Amino acid sequence: MTEDTADLSPADRAKRAAARRSVDFVRDGMKLGLGTGSTAVFMVRALAERVAAQGMDVTCVPTSEATARLAGGLGLRLSTLDAVGRLDLTIDGTDEFDPRLDLIKGGGGAHLREKIVATASDRMIVIADPAKQVATLGAFPLPLEVVEFGWQVTRRLVAELLADHDLLGQTVALRMAGDAPARTDQGNLILDLHLGRIGDARALSLALNQIPGVVENGLFLDICDMVIVGHPDGRVDIHGAHGIVAPGQDTTDGIENLFRDADA
């Protein structure tokens, strides 16, 4: 099950390094949330490898049908959030993160389930390559999951709202999958907001979610506890709320100590 890095791009080698480091924080008996996306694929594979090698007993709640298929196919035990209740840890990727560890997620269209699972977890670890680190959120388009009924009215209301916020851009685009609109696992549509820079992410998140027809936005604020950034050479940096807590860290000192340092 071990992956060969010879054919991986530098970005994928970085993602793999972060993913493999993240599963060091998994403990026997944990209930885990499994993220969605290209970086999460590396994490699920690394987790399955560790569980099989060490005979660990973990229960996994996937954040998408794609992750469920991958994890189930690798032999991980799956359950639902309703069945397990509170989760110990969620590990997921991101499209952007800033110095506060606030995120934009939803490039894979799973941000609704990802946010539900993350907020039901005691801790959230995010895994990323260096390109995902930004000074201010907004370069990556902000996804909005919206219901299909009246979606063009919803889009117009969103566009009107953006004019009142501190943003560099205000373009609202329906996400497409070929010739048809892209759909989430809930069957909803996605509007991508091309904003350039978000001046006040908290005000924008609150305002967007008050528009009828908007199900959820891709701003993950005050949810992430730690970001593990991988590098193509296999090094990782661990970012807490007050900066890098373990430059070049490549060993496990214990989940409790590292989370304590991240919160300090």
Coordinates of C-alpha atoms in Angstrom, one line a residue:
M1 CA 0.0 0.0 0.0
T2 CA 3.0 2.3 0.4
E3 CA 3.1 4.9 -2.4
D4 CA 6.1 5.5 -4.7
T5 CA 7.0 9.2 -4.9
A6 CA 9.1 8.9 -8.0
D7 CA 6.3 9.9 -10.3
L8 CA 4.7 12.5 -8.1
S9 CA 4.9 16.2 -8.9
P10 CA 6.6 18.5 -6.3
A11 CA 3.2 19.7 -5.1
D12 CA 2.0 16.1 -4.7
R13 CA 5.2 15.1 -2.8
A14 CA 4.5 18.0 -0.4
K15 CA 0.9 16.9 0.0
R16 CA 2.0 13.4 0.7
A17 CA 4.5 14.5 3.3
A18 CA 1.9 16.5 5.2
A19 CA -0.7 13.7 4.9
R20 CA 1.7 11.1 6.2
R21 CA 2.7 13.3 9.2
S22 CA -0.9 14.0 10.0
V23 CA -1.8 10.3 10.7
D24 CA 0.9 10.2 13.4
F25 CA -1.7 12.1 15.5
V26 CA -4.3 9.3 15.2
R27 CA -4.6 7.1 18.3
D28 CA -6.2 3.7 18.8
G29 CA -9.9 4.0 19.6
M30 CA -10.3 7.4 17.9
K31 CA -13.4 8.5 16.0
L32 CA -12.1 10.3 13.0
G33 CA -13.5 12.7 10.4
L34 CA -11.9 12.1 6.9
G35 CA -11.7 15.1 4.6
T36 CA -12.1 15.3 0.8
G37 CA -9.8 16.4 -2.0
S38 CA -6.4 15.6 -3.5
T39 CA -4.5 16.0 -0.3
A40 CA -7.0 14.0 1.7
V41 CA -6.6 11.1 -0.7
F42 CA -2.9 10.8 0.5
M43 CA -4.1 11.0 4.1
V44 CA -6.7 8.3 3.7
R45 CA -4.1 6.0 2.1
A46 CA -1.6 6.7 4.8
L47 CA -4.2 6.1 7.5
A48 CA -5.2 2.8 6.0
E49 CA -1.6 1.7 5.9
R50 CA -1.0 2.6 9.5
V51 CA -4.3 1.0 10.7
A52 CA -3.5 -2.2 8.9
A53 CA 0.2 -2.3 10.1
Q54 CA -0.6 -1.6 13.7
G55 CA -4.0 -3.3 14.1
M56 CA -5.6 0.0 15.2
D57 CA -9.2 0.3 16.1
V58 CA -10.5 3.5 14.6
T59 CA -13.9 4.6 13.3
C60 CA -14.1 7.0 10.3
V61 CA -16.7 9.4 9.2
P62 CA -16.1 10.5 5.6
T63 CA -17.0 14.0 4.3
S64 CA -18.0 12.9 0.8
E65 CA -19.1 9.9 -1.2
A66 CA -15.7 9.9 -2.9
T67 CA -13.9 9.7 0.4
A68 CA -16.2 7.0 1.6
R69 CA -15.5 4.9 -1.5
L70 CA -11.8 5.3 -1.1
A71 CA -11.7 4.6 2.6
G72 CA -14.0 1.7 2.4
G73 CA -12.1 0.2 -0.4
L74 CA -8.9 0.4 1.7
G75 CA -10.5 -1.5 4.6
L76 CA -11.2 1.4 7.0
R77 CA -14.3 1.0 9.2
L78 CA -16.9 3.7 8.2
S79 CA -19.8 5.1 10.2
T80 CA -22.0 8.1 10.1
L81 CA -21.8 11.3 12.1
D82 CA -25.3 10.6 13.6
A83 CA -24.1 7.1 14.7
V84 CA -20.9 8.2 16.4
G85 CA -21.8 11.6 17.6
R86 CA -18.8 13.6 18.7
L87 CA -15.5 13.0 16.8
D88 CA -12.0 13.1 18.4
L89 CA -10.2 14.5 15.3
T90 CA -10.8 15.5 11.7
I91 CA -8.0 15.6 9.2
D92 CA -8.7 17.5 6.0
G93 CA -7.1 19.6 3.3
T94 CA -7.6 23.2 2.4
D95 CA -7.6 25.6 -0.6
E96 CA -6.1 28.5 1.4
F97 CA -5.1 29.2 5.0
D98 CA -4.0 32.5 6.6
P99 CA -1.9 33.3 9.8
R100 CA -5.0 32.9 12.0
L101 CA -5.5 29.4 10.6
D102 CA -8.7 30.5 8.9
L103 CA -9.5 28.7 5.7
I104 CA -11.2 28.7 2.4
K105 CA -12.4 25.2 1.5
G106 CA -14.8 23.8 -1.1
G107 CA -12.7 23.5 -4.2
G108 CA -13.9 19.9 -4.3
G109 CA -17.5 20.9 -3.6
A110 CA -17.7 19.2 -0.2
H111 CA -17.5 22.2 2.1
L112 CA -20.9 21.7 3.7
R113 CA -20.2 18.2 4.9
E114 CA -16.6 19.1 5.7
K115 CA -17.8 22.0 7.9
I116 CA -20.4 19.8 9.7
V117 CA -17.8 17.1 10.4
A118 CA -15.1 19.6 11.5
T119 CA -17.3 21.4 13.9
A120 CA -18.4 18.1 15.4
S121 CA -14.7 17.3 16.2
D122 CA -12.7 18.1 19.3
R123 CA -9.7 19.0 17.0
M124 CA -9.1 19.7 13.3
I125 CA -5.8 19.2 11.6
V126 CA -5.4 20.7 8.1
I127 CA -2.8 19.3 5.7
A128 CA -1.5 21.5 2.8
D129 CA 1.4 22.2 0.5
P130 CA 3.2 25.6 0.8
A131 CA 1.1 27.2 -2.1
K132 CA -2.0 27.1 0.2
Q133 CA -0.5 29.6 2.7
V134 CA -1.6 33.2 2.1
A135 CA -1.4 36.5 4.0
T136 CA -5.1 37.3 3.4
L137 CA -7.9 35.0 2.3
G138 CA -9.6 35.5 -1.1
A139 CA -7.3 34.6 -3.9
F140 CA -9.0 31.2 -4.2
P141 CA -12.7 31.5 -5.2
L142 CA -15.0 31.3 -2.3
P143 CA -17.6 28.5 -2.8
L144 CA -21.2 28.8 -1.9
E145 CA -23.5 25.8 -1.9
V146 CA -27.0 26.9 -2.9
V147 CA -30.3 25.2 -3.6
E148 CA -31.3 24.9 -7.2
F149 CA -34.8 26.5 -6.7
G150 CA -34.5 30.2 -7.5
W151 CA -30.7 30.0 -7.7
Q152 CA -30.5 32.9 -10.2
V153 CA -32.3 35.1 -7.6
T154 CA -29.9 33.8 -5.0
R155 CA -27.0 34.7 -7.2
R156 CA -28.3 38.2 -7.7
L157 CA -28.7 38.7 -4.0
V158 CA -25.2 37.5 -3.4
A159 CA -23.8 39.9 -6.0
E160 CA -25.7 42.8 -4.4
L161 CA -24.4 41.9 -1.0
L162 CA -20.8 41.8 -2.2
A163 CA -20.9 45.4 -3.1
D164 CA -21.1 46.3 0.6
H165 CA -18.0 44.4 1.6
D166 CA -14.3 45.1 1.5
L167 CA -13.3 42.9 -1.5
L168 CA -11.0 43.3 -4.5
G169 CA -13.4 41.5 -6.9
Q170 CA -17.2 40.7 -7.0
T171 CA -17.6 38.1 -9.7
V172 CA -20.2 35.4 -9.0
A173 CA -20.0 32.3 -11.3
L174 CA -22.0 29.1 -11.4
R175 CA -19.6 26.1 -11.2
M176 CA -19.8 23.8 -14.2
A177 CA -18.9 20.2 -14.7
G178 CA -18.5 20.0 -18.4
D179 CA -21.8 21.3 -20.0
A180 CA -23.9 20.9 -16.9
P181 CA -23.8 22.6 -13.5
A182 CA -21.6 20.9 -10.9
R183 CA -23.6 19.4 -8.1
T184 CA -22.7 18.5 -4.5
D185 CA -23.4 15.2 -2.8
Q186 CA -26.6 16.9 -1.6
G187 CA -27.6 17.6 -5.2
N188 CA -27.2 21.4 -4.7
L189 CA -25.4 23.9 -7.0
I190 CA -22.2 25.8 -6.3
L191 CA -21.6 29.5 -6.8
D192 CA -17.9 30.5 -6.9
L193 CA -17.2 34.0 -5.7
H194 CA -14.0 35.5 -7.2
L195 CA -13.1 38.1 -4.6
G196 CA -9.4 38.6 -4.8
R197 CA -9.1 39.6 -1.2
I198 CA -11.5 39.3 1.7
G199 CA -11.2 42.3 4.1
D200 CA -13.5 41.0 6.8
A201 CA -14.1 37.2 6.5
R202 CA -16.3 37.0 9.6
A203 CA -18.7 39.7 8.5
L204 CA -18.8 38.2 5.0
S205 CA -19.5 34.7 6.2
L206 CA -22.4 35.8 8.4
A207 CA -23.9 38.0 5.7
L208 CA -23.8 35.3 3.0
N209 CA -25.4 32.7 5.2
Q210 CA -28.4 35.0 5.9
I211 CA -29.4 35.0 2.2
P212 CA -32.3 32.6 1.5
G213 CA -31.1 29.8 -0.8
V214 CA -27.5 29.8 0.5
V215 CA -26.8 26.5 2.3
E216 CA -23.3 27.1 3.4
N217 CA -20.1 29.0 2.5
G218 CA -16.5 27.8 2.3
L219 CA -15.1 30.1 5.0
F220 CA -13.8 27.9 7.9
L221 CA -13.3 30.4 10.7
D222 CA -12.0 29.5 14.2
I223 CA -12.3 25.8 13.4
C224 CA -8.8 24.7 12.5
D225 CA -6.4 23.9 15.4
M226 CA -3.2 23.1 13.4
V227 CA -2.0 23.2 9.8
I228 CA 0.7 20.7 8.7
V229 CA 2.6 22.1 5.7
G230 CA 4.5 19.5 3.7
H231 CA 7.5 20.2 1.4
P232 CA 8.6 18.3 -1.7
D233 CA 11.7 17.1 0.1
G234 CA 9.6 15.4 2.8
R235 CA 10.0 18.0 5.5
V236 CA 6.9 19.3 7.3
D237 CA 6.2 22.5 9.3
I238 CA 3.5 22.6 11.9
H239 CA 1.6 25.8 12.2
G240 CA -0.4 26.8 15.3
A241 CA -2.5 29.8 16.0
H242 CA 0.7 31.8 16.9
G243 CA 3.0 30.7 14.1
I244 CA 5.1 27.7 13.3
V245 CA 5.4 25.5 16.4
A246 CA 7.7 22.8 15.0
P247 CA 9.9 23.9 12.0
G248 CA 11.0 21.0 10.0
Q249 CA 9.4 18.6 12.4
D250 CA 9.5 15.0 11.3
T251 CA 8.9 13.0 14.4
T252 CA 5.9 12.6 16.8
D253 CA 6.4 14.1 20.2
G254 CA 2.9 13.3 21.3
I255 CA -0.5 14.8 20.2
E256 CA -1.1 16.4 23.6
N257 CA 2.2 18.3 23.6
L258 CA 1.9 19.6 20.1
F259 CA -1.7 20.7 20.4
R260 CA -0.8 22.4 23.7
D261 CA 2.0 24.3 21.9
A262 CA -0.3 25.2 19.1
D263 CA -2.9 26.7 21.5
A264 CA -0.3 28.6 23.7

